[in-house]
Coordinates of N, CA and C in Angstrom, one line a residue:
M1 N 13.8 -3.6 11.2 CA 12.2 -4.8 11.5 C 12.1 -4.0 12.9
R2 N 10.5 -4.1 13.3 CA 11.1 -2.8 14.7 C 9.3 -4.0 14.7
C3 N 9.2 -5.1 16.4 CA 8.0 -5.2 16.0 C 6.8 -5.3 17.5
V4 N 5.5 -5.1 17.2 CA 4.6 -3.8 18.4 C 3.4 -5.1 18.4
V5 N 4.1 -5.6 19.6 CA 2.4 -6.6 20.4 C 2.1 -5.4 20.9
R6 N 0.1 -6.0 20.6 CA -0.4 -5.6 22.0 C -1.6 -6.5 21.7
A7 N -2.5 -6.7 23.1 CA -4.2 -7.4 23.5 C -4.7 -6.5 23.7
H8 N -5.8 -7.3 22.2 CA -7.2 -6.8 22.3 C -8.0 -7.3 22.0
T9 N -9.5 -7.3 23.1 CA -10.4 -8.0 22.9 C -11.4 -7.7 22.2
A10 N -12.6 -9.0 22.0 CA -13.3 -9.0 20.3 C -14.0 -8.0 20.6
H11 N -14.2 -7.6 18.9 CA -14.3 -6.5 18.5 C -13.8 -5.5 18.4
T12 N -13.2 -5.3 19.1 CA -11.3 -3.5 18.5 C -11.5 -3.4 17.5
E13 N -11.7 -2.1 17.0 CA -11.6 -2.3 15.5 C -10.7 -0.9 15.6
V14 N -9.7 -0.9 15.0 CA -8.2 -0.5 14.1 C -9.0 0.7 13.6
Q15 N -9.7 2.1 13.8 CA -10.3 3.1 12.1 C -8.6 2.9 11.1
P16 N -9.6 3.2 9.9 CA -8.6 3.3 8.5 C -7.2 4.8 8.9
H17 N -6.5 4.3 8.9 CA -5.0 4.6 8.9 C -4.1 4.1 7.6
R18 N -2.8 5.0 7.6 CA -2.0 4.8 7.1 C -0.5 4.9 7.5
H19 N 0.7 4.4 7.3 CA 2.0 4.8 7.7 C 3.2 4.1 6.2
P20 N 4.0 5.2 6.1 CA 5.3 4.7 5.5 C 5.2 3.1 5.3
W21 N 5.4 3.0 6.9 CA 6.2 1.3 6.7 C 5.5 0.0 5.8
A22 N 6.4 -1.0 5.7 CA 5.4 -2.0 5.4 C 4.7 -2.5 7.0
Q23 N 3.9 -3.3 6.9 CA 3.5 -4.2 7.7 C 2.9 -5.7 7.4
M24 N 2.9 -6.3 9.2 CA 3.4 -7.9 8.4 C 1.7 -7.7 9.9
V25 N 1.2 -8.2 9.9 CA 0.3 -8.5 11.0 C -0.5 -9.9 11.2
F26 N -0.5 -10.4 12.7 CA -0.9 -11.9 13.1 C -1.0 -12.2 14.1
S27 N -1.6 -13.1 14.2 CA -2.3 -13.5 15.9 C -1.8 -14.5 16.8
D28 N -1.0 -14.8 17.7 CA -0.6 -15.7 18.5 C -2.2 -16.7 19.1
H29 N -2.7 -15.7 18.9 CA -4.1 -16.2 19.5 C -5.4 -15.0 18.6
G30 N -6.7 -16.6 18.1 CA -7.2 -15.0 18.1 C -7.7 -15.3 16.9
T31 N -8.7 -14.4 16.3 CA -8.8 -14.3 14.0 C -8.8 -12.2 14.0
V32 N -8.5 -12.3 12.8 CA -8.5 -11.0 13.4 C -8.5 -10.5 11.5
R33 N -9.3 -9.2 11.6 CA -10.0 -10.0 9.8 C -9.5 -8.3 9.5
V34 N -8.6 -8.2 8.3 CA -8.1 -6.3 7.8 C -8.9 -6.1 6.1
H35 N -8.9 -5.3 6.3 CA -9.3 -4.5 5.2 C -8.4 -3.5 4.5
A36 N -7.7 -4.0 3.9 CA -7.1 -2.9 2.2 C -7.4 -3.2 0.8
N37 N -7.5 -2.0 0.3 CA -7.4 -2.3 -1.8 C -8.3 -3.2 -1.4
R38 N -9.7 -2.3 -0.6 CA -10.5 -3.1 -1.3 C -10.9 -4.6 -1.4
K39 N -10.7 -4.8 -0.2 CA -10.1 -6.4 -0.3 C -10.0 -7.1 1.4
T40 N -11.2 -8.1 1.4 CA -10.9 -7.6 3.4 C -10.6 -9.5 3.6
F41 N -9.5 -10.0 4.3 CA -8.8 -9.9 4.6 C -9.2 -11.2 6.4
T42 N -9.1 -12.1 6.1 CA -9.9 -13.3 7.6 C -8.9 -13.9 7.6
V43 N -8.1 -13.5 8.7 CA -6.8 -14.6 9.2 C -6.3 -15.4 10.3
P44 N -6.5 -17.0 10.4 CA -6.3 -16.8 12.1 C -4.9 -17.0 12.3
P45 N -4.5 -17.2 13.8 CA -3.4 -17.2 14.0 C -1.9 -17.4 12.9
W46 N -1.8 -18.5 12.4 CA -1.6 -19.0 11.6 C -1.0 -18.9 10.2
R47 N -1.7 -17.4 10.0 CA -2.0 -16.7 8.6 C -1.9 -15.5 9.1
A48 N -1.3 -14.8 7.7 CA -0.4 -13.1 9.2 C -0.6 -11.7 6.9
V49 N -0.8 -11.2 6.9 CA -1.5 -10.6 6.4 C -0.6 -9.3 5.6
W50 N 0.0 -9.1 4.1 CA 0.7 -8.3 3.9 C 0.8 -6.7 3.9
I51 N 0.6 -5.4 4.5 CA 0.1 -4.7 3.9 C 1.2 -3.2 3.7
P52 N 2.0 -3.2 2.3 CA 3.1 -2.7 1.8 C 2.3 -0.6 2.1
P53 N 3.3 -0.6 1.9 CA 3.2 0.7 2.9 C 2.5 2.0 2.0
D54 N 2.0 3.3 3.1 CA 1.6 4.3 2.3 C -0.3 3.3 1.7
T55 N -0.3 1.8 2.6 CA -1.5 1.5 1.8 C -3.0 1.8 3.1
L56 N -4.5 2.5 2.8 CA -5.1 2.1 4.4 C -5.0 1.3 4.7
H57 N -5.8 0.8 5.4 CA -6.5 -0.3 6.3 C -6.7 -0.1 7.1
A58 N -7.6 -0.5 7.6 CA -8.3 -1.0 8.9 C -8.8 -2.2 9.6
S59 N -8.7 -2.3 10.9 CA -9.0 -4.0 10.9 C -9.5 -4.0 11.9
V60 N -10.6 -5.5 11.8 CA -11.6 -5.5 13.2 C -11.3 -6.7 14.5
V61 N -10.5 -6.6 15.5 CA -10.9 -7.9 15.7 C -12.2 -8.8 16.4
I62 N -11.6 -11.1 15.5 CA -13.0 -11.0 15.8 C -13.5 -12.0 17.3
Q63 N -11.9 -12.1 17.5 CA -12.0 -13.4 19.1 C -11.2 -12.1 19.9
D64 N -11.2 -12.4 20.8 CA -10.0 -11.9 21.8 C -8.6 -12.3 21.2
A65 N -7.2 -11.4 21.2 CA -6.1 -12.0 20.2 C -5.4 -11.0 20.5
T66 N -4.6 -11.6 20.5 CA -3.0 -11.1 20.5 C -1.6 -11.0 19.9
L67 N -2.6 -9.8 19.3 CA -1.7 -9.5 17.5 C -0.9 -8.8 17.3
H68 N 0.7 -9.3 16.8 CA 1.5 -9.0 16.4 C 1.6 -8.4 15.0
A69 N 2.6 -7.6 15.2 CA 2.9 -5.8 13.7 C 4.2 -6.2 13.7
V70 N 4.6 -6.4 12.3 CA 6.2 -6.3 12.3 C 5.8 -5.2 10.9
H71 N 7.0 -4.7 11.5 CA 7.3 -2.9 10.8 C 8.5 -3.1 9.7
L72 N 9.3 -2.8 8.6 CA 9.4 -3.5 8.1 C 10.0 -1.2 7.2
L73 N 10.9 -0.6 6.6 CA 11.0 0.2 6.0 C 10.5 -0.1 5.1
A74 N 11.6 -1.4 4.2 CA 11.4 -2.2 2.7 C 11.0 -3.1 2.5
D75 N 10.1 -3.4 1.7 CA 10.1 -5.0 1.0 C 11.0 -6.0 1.7
P76 N 10.9 -7.8 2.1 CA 12.0 -8.5 1.8 C 12.6 -8.5 0.3
G77 N 11.9 -8.2 -0.8 CA 12.9 -8.9 -1.8 C 11.8 -10.6 -2.6
S78 N 12.0 -10.7 -4.2 CA 11.2 -10.9 -4.1 C 11.8 -12.4 -4.3
R79 N 11.3 -13.6 -4.8 CA 11.7 -14.3 -5.8 C 11.2 -14.5 -6.9
P80 N 12.0 -15.0 -8.1 CA 11.6 -15.1 -9.1 C 9.8 -15.8 -9.2
D81 N 9.7 -16.4 -7.6 CA 8.6 -17.7 -8.2 C 7.0 -17.1 -7.5
Q82 N 7.3 -15.5 -7.8 CA 6.2 -15.0 -6.2 C 5.9 -13.6 -6.2
G83 N 5.0 -13.6 -6.3 CA 4.0 -11.9 -6.9 C 4.8 -10.5 -5.8
S84 N 4.3 -9.3 -6.1 CA 5.7 -8.3 -5.4 C 4.9 -8.7 -4.3
W85 N 5.7 -8.2 -3.4 CA 5.2 -7.3 -1.8 C 4.8 -6.8 -2.0
Q86 N 3.6 -5.0 -3.4 CA 3.9 -3.6 -3.0 C 2.3 -4.7 -3.6
E87 N 1.7 -6.1 -3.2 CA 0.0 -6.4 -2.7 C -0.2 -6.3 -2.0
C88 N -1.4 -6.3 -1.1 CA -1.2 -6.8 0.2 C -2.6 -8.1 -0.2
Q89 N -1.9 -9.6 0.6 CA -1.1 -9.9 0.5 C -1.3 -11.5 1.8
V90 N -2.4 -12.6 1.6 CA -1.8 -13.5 3.0 C -1.1 -14.4 2.9
L91 N -0.2 -15.1 3.8 CA 1.1 -15.3 3.9 C 1.3 -16.3 5.4
E92 N 1.5 -17.5 5.0 CA 1.5 -18.9 6.3 C 3.0 -18.1 7.0
V93 N 2.8 -18.8 8.2 CA 3.4 -18.3 9.2 C 3.3 -19.2 10.0
G94 N 5.0 -20.0 9.4 CA 5.3 -21.1 10.3 C 5.8 -21.0 11.1
P95 N 6.2 -21.6 12.3 CA 6.2 -22.7 13.6 C 8.0 -21.2 14.3
L96 N 9.2 -22.0 12.2 CA 10.3 -21.5 13.2 C 9.7 -18.8 13.2
L97 N 8.8 -18.6 11.5 CA 8.9 -17.3 11.7 C 8.1 -16.3 12.4
R98 N 7.0 -17.8 12.9 CA 6.2 -17.5 14.1 C 7.3 -17.2 15.7
E99 N 8.0 -18.0 15.6 CA 9.0 -17.9 17.0 C 10.2 -17.0 17.1
V100 N 10.5 -16.3 16.0 CA 11.9 -15.6 16.4 C 11.3 -15.0 15.9
I101 N 9.6 -13.8 15.9 CA 9.2 -12.6 15.9 C 8.9 -12.5 16.7
K102 N 8.6 -13.2 17.6 CA 8.8 -13.4 19.4 C 9.7 -13.3 20.0
A103 N 10.6 -13.7 20.1 CA 12.1 -13.4 20.1 C 12.7 -12.0 20.0
V104 N 13.0 -11.6 18.7 CA 13.1 -10.2 18.2 C 12.1 -9.1 18.9
S105 N 10.3 -9.7 19.1 CA 10.4 -8.6 19.7 C 10.9 -9.1 21.8
E106 N 10.9 -10.0 22.1 CA 11.4 -9.9 23.4 C 12.6 -9.0 23.5
E107 N 13.6 -9.4 22.6 CA 14.7 -8.3 22.5 C 14.6 -6.5 22.3
E108 N 13.4 -6.5 22.2 CA 13.0 -4.9 21.8 C 13.0 -4.3 23.3
R109 N 12.3 -5.0 24.0 CA 11.4 -4.9 25.3 C 12.6 -4.7 26.5
G110 N 13.6 -5.7 26.1 CA 15.3 -4.9 26.5 C 15.7 -4.3 26.6
G111 N 15.7 -3.4 25.5 CA 16.2 -2.6 25.3 C 17.8 -2.1 25.0
L112 N 18.1 -3.4 25.4 CA 19.6 -3.0 23.9 C 19.4 -4.4 23.3
L113 N 20.1 -3.3 21.7 CA 20.1 -4.2 21.2 C 20.9 -5.7 20.5
S114 N 20.8 -6.8 21.5 CA 22.3 -7.3 21.3 C 22.5 -7.8 19.5
E115 N 24.0 -8.6 19.9 CA 24.2 -8.8 18.7 C 23.0 -9.5 17.7
R116 N 22.6 -10.8 18.8 CA 21.6 -11.4 19.2 C 21.0 -11.2 18.2
Y117 N 20.4 -9.8 18.8 CA 19.1 -9.5 18.0 C 19.7 -9.3 16.1
G118 N 20.5 -8.9 15.7 CA 21.1 -8.8 14.8 C 20.7 -10.5 13.8
S119 N 20.8 -11.0 14.4 CA 21.0 -12.1 13.8 C 19.4 -12.9 14.2
L120 N 18.4 -12.7 14.8 CA 17.2 -12.7 14.7 C 16.5 -12.5 13.9
V121 N 16.5 -11.0 13.6 CA 16.1 -10.5 12.0 C 17.2 -10.8 10.6
G122 N 18.1 -11.1 10.6 CA 18.3 -11.5 10.1 C 17.8 -13.3 9.6
L123 N 17.3 -13.6 10.8 CA 16.4 -15.1 10.4 C 14.8 -14.6 9.9
A124 N 14.6 -13.6 10.4 CA 12.9 -13.5 10.3 C 13.5 -12.9 9.0
M125 N 13.9 -12.5 8.5 CA 13.8 -12.3 7.0 C 13.4 -13.0 5.9
I126 N 15.1 -14.3 6.4 CA 14.3 -15.4 5.5 C 13.4 -15.8 5.9
E127 N 13.0 -16.3 7.0 CA 11.9 -16.7 6.3 C 10.2 -16.4 6.0
L128 N 10.8 -14.6 6.0 CA 8.7 -14.0 5.7 C 9.5 -14.3 4.3
R129 N 10.6 -14.5 3.9 CA 11.2 -14.7 2.1 C 10.0 -16.3 1.3
S130 N 10.6 -16.4 2.4 CA 10.6 -17.9 1.8 C 9.0 -18.4 2.7
A131 N 8.3 -18.1 3.3 CA 7.3 -17.7 3.5 C 5.8 -17.8 2.0
R132 N 4.8 -19.1 2.3 CA 3.1 -19.6 1.1 C 2.7 -18.8 1.5
R133 N 2.6 -18.3 0.1 CA 1.5 -17.6 -0.4 C -0.2 -17.6 -0.6
V134 N -1.1 -17.7 0.5 CA -1.8 -18.0 -0.1 C -3.0 -17.0 0.1
A135 N -3.7 -17.9 -1.6 CA -5.2 -16.7 -2.4 C -5.9 -16.8 -0.9
L136 N -5.7 -15.7 -0.6 CA -7.4 -15.2 0.3 C -7.8 -14.1 0.7
G137 N -8.7 -13.5 0.3 CA -8.9 -11.9 0.3 C -10.0 -11.9 -0.9
V138 N -11.1 -10.8 0.3 CA -13.2 -11.2 -0.2 C -12.8 -9.5 -1.0
L139 N -12.4 -9.9 -2.1 CA -13.0 -8.2 -3.1 C -14.4 -7.4 -2.7
M140 N -14.2 -5.8 -2.1 CA -15.5 -5.5 -1.7 C -15.6 -4.8 -2.6
P141 N -17.0 -3.6 -2.7 CA -17.4 -2.9 -3.4 C -17.9 -1.8 -2.9
E142 N -17.6 -1.3 -4.0 CA -17.8 0.5 -3.7 C -19.2 1.3 -4.2
E143 N -19.7 0.2 -5.0 CA -21.4 0.7 -4.7 C -22.2 0.2 -3.8
K144 N -22.9 1.5 -3.5 CA -23.5 1.3 -2.2 C -24.1 -0.4 -1.8
R145 N -25.3 0.4 -2.9 CA -25.7 -1.7 -2.9 C -25.1 -3.0 -2.7
L146 N -24.2 -2.7 -4.0 CA -23.5 -4.1 -3.6 C -22.7 -3.8 -2.8
R147 N -21.9 -3.0 -2.1 CA -21.7 -3.5 -0.2 C -23.0 -3.7 0.7
H148 N -23.8 -2.9 0.7 CA -24.4 -3.5 1.7 C -25.2 -5.3 1.5
V149 N -24.9 -5.6 0.2 CA -25.4 -6.7 0.1 C -24.3 -7.4 0.0
C150 N -22.9 -7.5 0.0 CA -22.2 -8.5 0.5 C -21.4 -8.2 2.0
E151 N -21.9 -6.5 2.7 CA -21.2 -6.8 4.2 C -22.0 -7.4 4.5
A152 N -23.4 -7.1 4.3 CA -24.8 -7.7 5.0 C -24.1 -9.9 4.9
F153 N -23.9 -10.3 3.9 CA -24.0 -11.7 3.9 C -22.5 -11.9 4.2
L154 N -21.4 -11.4 4.7 CA -20.5 -11.4 5.4 C -20.7 -11.5 6.9
A155 N -21.4 -10.6 7.2 CA -22.1 -10.3 8.9 C -21.8 -12.5 9.3
D156 N -22.6 -12.8 8.0 CA -23.2 -14.1 8.4 C -23.5 -16.1 7.3
A157 N -21.9 -15.8 7.0 CA -21.3 -16.1 5.4 C -22.1 -17.1 5.3
R158 N -22.5 -17.8 4.4 CA -24.5 -19.3 4.0 C -24.2 -19.3 2.7
L159 N -24.4 -20.6 2.9 CA -24.9 -20.9 0.9 C -25.8 -20.6 1.1
D160 N -26.6 -21.0 2.5 CA -27.9 -20.4 1.4 C -29.0 -19.3 2.0
Q161 N -27.3 -19.1 1.8 CA -28.6 -16.8 2.7 C -29.2 -16.4 0.8
P162 N -29.7 -16.6 0.6 CA -30.6 -15.7 -0.8 C -30.3 -15.3 -1.3
L163 N -30.2 -14.9 -2.9 CA -29.4 -13.1 -2.8 C -31.1 -12.1 -3.2
A164 N -32.2 -12.8 -3.4 CA -33.5 -12.0 -3.4 C -33.5 -11.4 -1.7
E165 N -33.6 -11.9 -0.5 CA -33.1 -11.4 0.6 C -32.6 -10.4 1.0
L166 N -30.8 -10.7 0.4 CA -30.3 -9.9 0.4 C -30.4 -8.1 -0.5
A167 N -31.0 -8.7 -1.8 CA -30.6 -7.9 -2.8 C -32.4 -6.8 -2.4
S168 N -32.6 -7.9 -1.5 CA -34.6 -6.7 -1.7 C -34.3 -5.9 0.2
R169 N -33.6 -6.1 1.0 CA -33.0 -5.4 2.2 C -31.7 -4.4 1.7
A170 N -31.3 -4.4 0.2 CA -30.8 -3.2 -0.2 C -31.0 -1.8 -1.2
G171 N -32.4 -2.7 -1.3 CA -33.2 -1.5 -2.2 C -32.8 -1.6 -3.8
A172 N -32.2 -3.1 -4.3 CA -32.1 -4.0 -5.5 C -32.7 -4.7 -5.5
S173 N -33.4 -5.1 -7.2 CA -33.1 -6.4 -7.4 C -32.0 -7.1 -7.9
I174 N -33.0 -8.4 -8.1 CA -32.3 -9.2 -8.0 C -30.7 -9.2 -9.5
S175 N -31.1 -8.8 -10.5 CA -30.7 -8.7 -11.8 C -30.3 -7.6 -11.9
T176 N -30.6 -6.5 -10.7 CA -29.2 -4.5 -10.1 C -28.5 -5.6 -9.4
I177 N -27.9 -6.4 -8.3 CA -27.2 -6.6 -7.7 C -26.2 -7.7 -9.3
N178 N -27.1 -8.2 -9.3 CA -26.1 -9.3 -10.8 C -25.7 -8.9 -11.4
R179 N -25.8 -7.1 -12.6 CA -25.4 -7.0 -12.5 C -24.2 -6.1 -12.5
L180 N -24.5 -5.8 -11.7 CA -23.8 -4.4 -10.8 C -22.3 -5.1 -10.2
F181 N -22.3 -6.6 -9.9 CA -21.4 -7.4 -9.8 C -20.6 -8.2 -10.7
L182 N -20.9 -7.4 -12.6 CA -20.7 -8.0 -13.6 C -19.6 -7.1 -13.4
M183 N -20.1 -6.2 -13.0 CA -19.9 -4.9 -13.9 C -18.6 -4.1 -13.0
E184 N -19.3 -4.6 -11.2 CA -18.4 -3.5 -11.0 C -16.6 -4.4 -10.1
M185 N -17.4 -5.6 -9.8 CA -16.2 -7.1 -9.5 C -15.3 -7.8 -10.6
G186 N -16.2 -7.8 -12.0 CA -15.8 -8.8 -12.4 C -16.2 -10.0 -12.6
C187 N -17.7 -10.8 -11.9 CA -17.4 -12.1 -11.3 C -18.9 -12.4 -11.2
S188 N -19.6 -13.1 -11.1 CA -21.1 -13.8 -10.4 C -21.0 -13.4 -9.0
F189 N -22.0 -12.7 -8.6 CA -21.7 -13.9 -6.9 C -21.6 -14.7 -6.7
S190 N -21.8 -15.9 -7.3 CA -21.5 -17.3 -6.2 C -20.2 -17.5 -6.6
D191 N -19.5 -16.3 -7.7 CA -18.2 -16.5 -7.2 C -17.5 -16.0 -6.4
W192 N -18.4 -14.3 -5.4 CA -17.4 -13.9 -4.7 C -17.9 -14.8 -3.5
R193 N -19.0 -14.6 -4.1 CA -20.1 -15.9 -2.6 C -18.4 -16.4 -2.1
K194 N -18.3 -18.0 -3.0 CA -16.8 -18.8 -2.8 C -15.8 -18.0 -2.0
Q195 N -15.5 -17.3 -2.5 CA -14.6 -16.6 -0.9 C -14.6 -15.8 0.3
A196 N -15.5 -15.1 -0.1 CA -16.3 -15.6 1.0 C -16.7 -16.6 2.8
L197 N -17.2 -17.5 1.5 CA -17.3 -18.5 2.1 C -15.4 -19.8 3.2
L198 N -15.3 -19.6 2.5 CA -13.6 -19.6 2.6 C -12.6 -18.3 4.1
S199 N -13.2 -17.3 3.0 CA -13.1 -16.5 4.7 C -13.3 -17.0 5.8
R200 N -14.6 -17.7 6.3 CA -15.7 -18.5 7.0 C -14.8 -19.0 7.9
A201 N -15.0 -20.4 6.4 CA -14.5 -21.3 7.5 C -13.0 -21.1 8.2
F202 N -12.0 -19.5 7.9 CA -11.0 -20.2 8.5 C -10.9 -19.2 9.8
A203 N -12.2 -18.5 9.9 CA -12.2 -17.6 11.4 C -13.5 -19.3 12.0
L204 N -13.8 -20.4 12.1 CA -14.1 -21.3 12.2 C -12.9 -21.6 12.4
A205 N -12.0 -22.9 11.8 CA -11.1 -23.5 12.0 C -10.1 -22.9 13.1
A206 N -9.6 -21.5 13.0 CA -9.3 -21.5 14.3 C -10.1 -20.9 16.7
E207 N -11.6 -20.8 15.6 CA -12.0 -21.5 16.8 C -12.0 -23.1 17.3
G208 N -11.3 -24.2 16.5 CA -11.5 -25.1 17.1 C -12.4 -26.6 16.1
C209 N -13.2 -25.3 15.1 CA -14.2 -26.5 14.8 C -13.4 -26.9 13.4
S210 N -13.8 -28.8 13.0 CA -13.9 -29.6 12.7 C -14.4 -29.5 11.4
V211 N -13.4 -29.9 10.2 CA -14.1 -29.7 8.6 C -15.8 -29.8 8.2
S212 N -16.0 -31.0 9.3 CA -17.6 -31.4 8.8 C -18.6 -29.9 9.7
R213 N -17.8 -30.1 10.5 CA -18.6 -28.8 12.0 C -18.9 -27.7 10.2
I214 N -17.1 -27.4 9.9 CA -17.3 -26.1 9.6 C -18.1 -26.2 7.8
A215 N -18.8 -27.5 7.4 CA -18.8 -27.7 6.8 C -21.0 -27.4 6.6
M216 N -21.2 -28.2 8.0 CA -22.3 -27.5 7.7 C -22.5 -26.4 8.7
D217 N -21.6 -25.6 9.4 CA -22.1 -24.1 10.2 C -21.9 -23.1 8.6
L218 N -21.5 -24.1 7.5 CA -21.9 -22.9 6.3 C -22.3 -23.1 5.3
G219 N -23.5 -23.4 5.4 CA -24.8 -24.1 4.7 C -24.7 -25.7 3.2
Y220 N -23.2 -26.2 3.9 CA -23.5 -26.7 2.9 C -23.1 -28.4 2.9
S221 N -24.0 -29.2 2.0 CA -25.2 -29.7 2.5 C -23.8 -31.6 2.4
S222 N -23.2 -31.0 2.3 CA -22.3 -32.6 2.1 C -20.9 -31.6 2.8
V223 N -19.8 -32.6 3.3 CA -18.0 -32.4 3.8 C -17.9 -32.6 2.1
S224 N -17.7 -33.5 1.3 CA -17.5 -33.5 0.2 C -17.7 -32.1 -1.1
A225 N -19.0 -32.0 -0.3 CA -19.2 -30.7 -1.9 C -18.3 -29.3 -1.2
F226 N -17.9 -29.1 -0.1 CA -17.5 -28.7 1.1 C -16.5 -28.4 -0.2
S227 N -15.7 -29.7 0.5 CA -14.3 -29.6 0.1 C -13.9 -29.3 -1.3
Y228 N -14.5 -29.8 -2.4 CA -14.4 -29.1 -3.5 C -14.4 -28.3 -3.8
M229 N -15.3 -27.0 -3.5 CA -15.6 -25.8 -3.1 C -14.0 -24.7 -3.0
V230 N -13.5 -25.5 -1.3 CA -12.2 -25.9 -1.0 C -11.0 -25.5 -2.2
T231 N -10.7 -27.4 -2.5 CA -9.8 -27.2 -3.2 C -10.2 -26.0 -4.6
Q232 N -11.1 -26.4 -5.0 CA -11.1 -26.1 -6.4 C -10.4 -24.3 -6.1
L233 N -10.9 -23.3 -4.9 CA -10.2 -22.4 -5.1 C -8.3 -22.1 -5.0
V234 N -8.4 -23.0 -4.2 CA -7.0 -22.2 -3.4 C -6.2 -23.9 -3.6
G235 N -6.8 -24.8 -4.3 CA -5.4 -26.6 -4.7 C -5.3 -27.4 -4.2
M236 N -6.2 -26.9 -2.7 CA -6.0 -28.7 -1.5 C -7.4 -28.5 -1.0
P237 N -7.1 -29.3 -0.4 CA -8.0 -30.6 0.7 C -8.2 -29.1 1.9
P238 N -9.9 -28.6 2.3 CA -10.3 -28.7 3.0 C -8.9 -28.9 4.7
S239 N -8.5 -30.5 4.4 CA -7.7 -30.6 5.2 C -6.7 -30.0 5.8
K240 N -5.6 -29.7 4.0 CA -4.9 -28.6 4.7 C -4.4 -27.4 4.6
V241 N -5.7 -27.3 4.0 CA -5.5 -25.0 4.1 C -6.2 -24.3 5.5
L242 N -6.9 -25.6 5.9 CA -7.6 -25.2 7.1 C -6.5 -24.9 8.7
G243 N -5.9 -26.0 8.6 CA -4.9 -26.5 10.0 C -3.6 -25.4 10.0
R244 N -2.8 -25.8 11.0 CA -2.3 -24.7 10.9 C -0.3 -25.4 10.2
P245 N 0.4 -24.8 9.7 CA 1.2 -25.5 8.9 C 2.8 -26.9 10.0
R246 N 2.9 -27.3 10.4 CA 3.9 -28.3 10.3 C 5.0 -27.8 10.6

């Protein structure tokens, strides 16, 4: 295990790259958006993106952030109830895992890897194996017009963004965009939009917005309607899924 810590200002972009080791990226504060394997992951400080080895990925810092990149030459090993570590995914970074990784970073900066360092790495691996996986990630298309629609929506994700206007700006009709969604993404625009809205909800939560403020900013007519959408997607209400882990 190796930990790299870097401070970035808002709008910093890390260009597409890959490396032979696995990587878990999370921020000490601020929100980062990671693009990998045709998916976009927006993660606040209490979540992390797991990136398998040799996976092409890029990122953009949405708010000023201190990023921790944990490099691993081997995956942590899966429990029977978990999915494969060979897939990009979002993990919950609990308080213990966060503090242990910070301690590992401090030991590395000291230059002398002590017995304490080995113990900290062992504890970090135990916590990583048991980290809860969160169903986040917005699938992005490859078809040019459809990608234009998706990127435009993500730039200002709101329920009341009309598809007709997005399609027109992409140079396509609504029927064409709907057909492309089903062909390339395997879902409707409305289903894809829910994941995009949830992604933005996490970014707003990281800024300290309340659930009611998030619902309003996303264009929902009521908190209950927003809560229903979130519960549909992740099986938990916004008060639990958008909050920091205890």
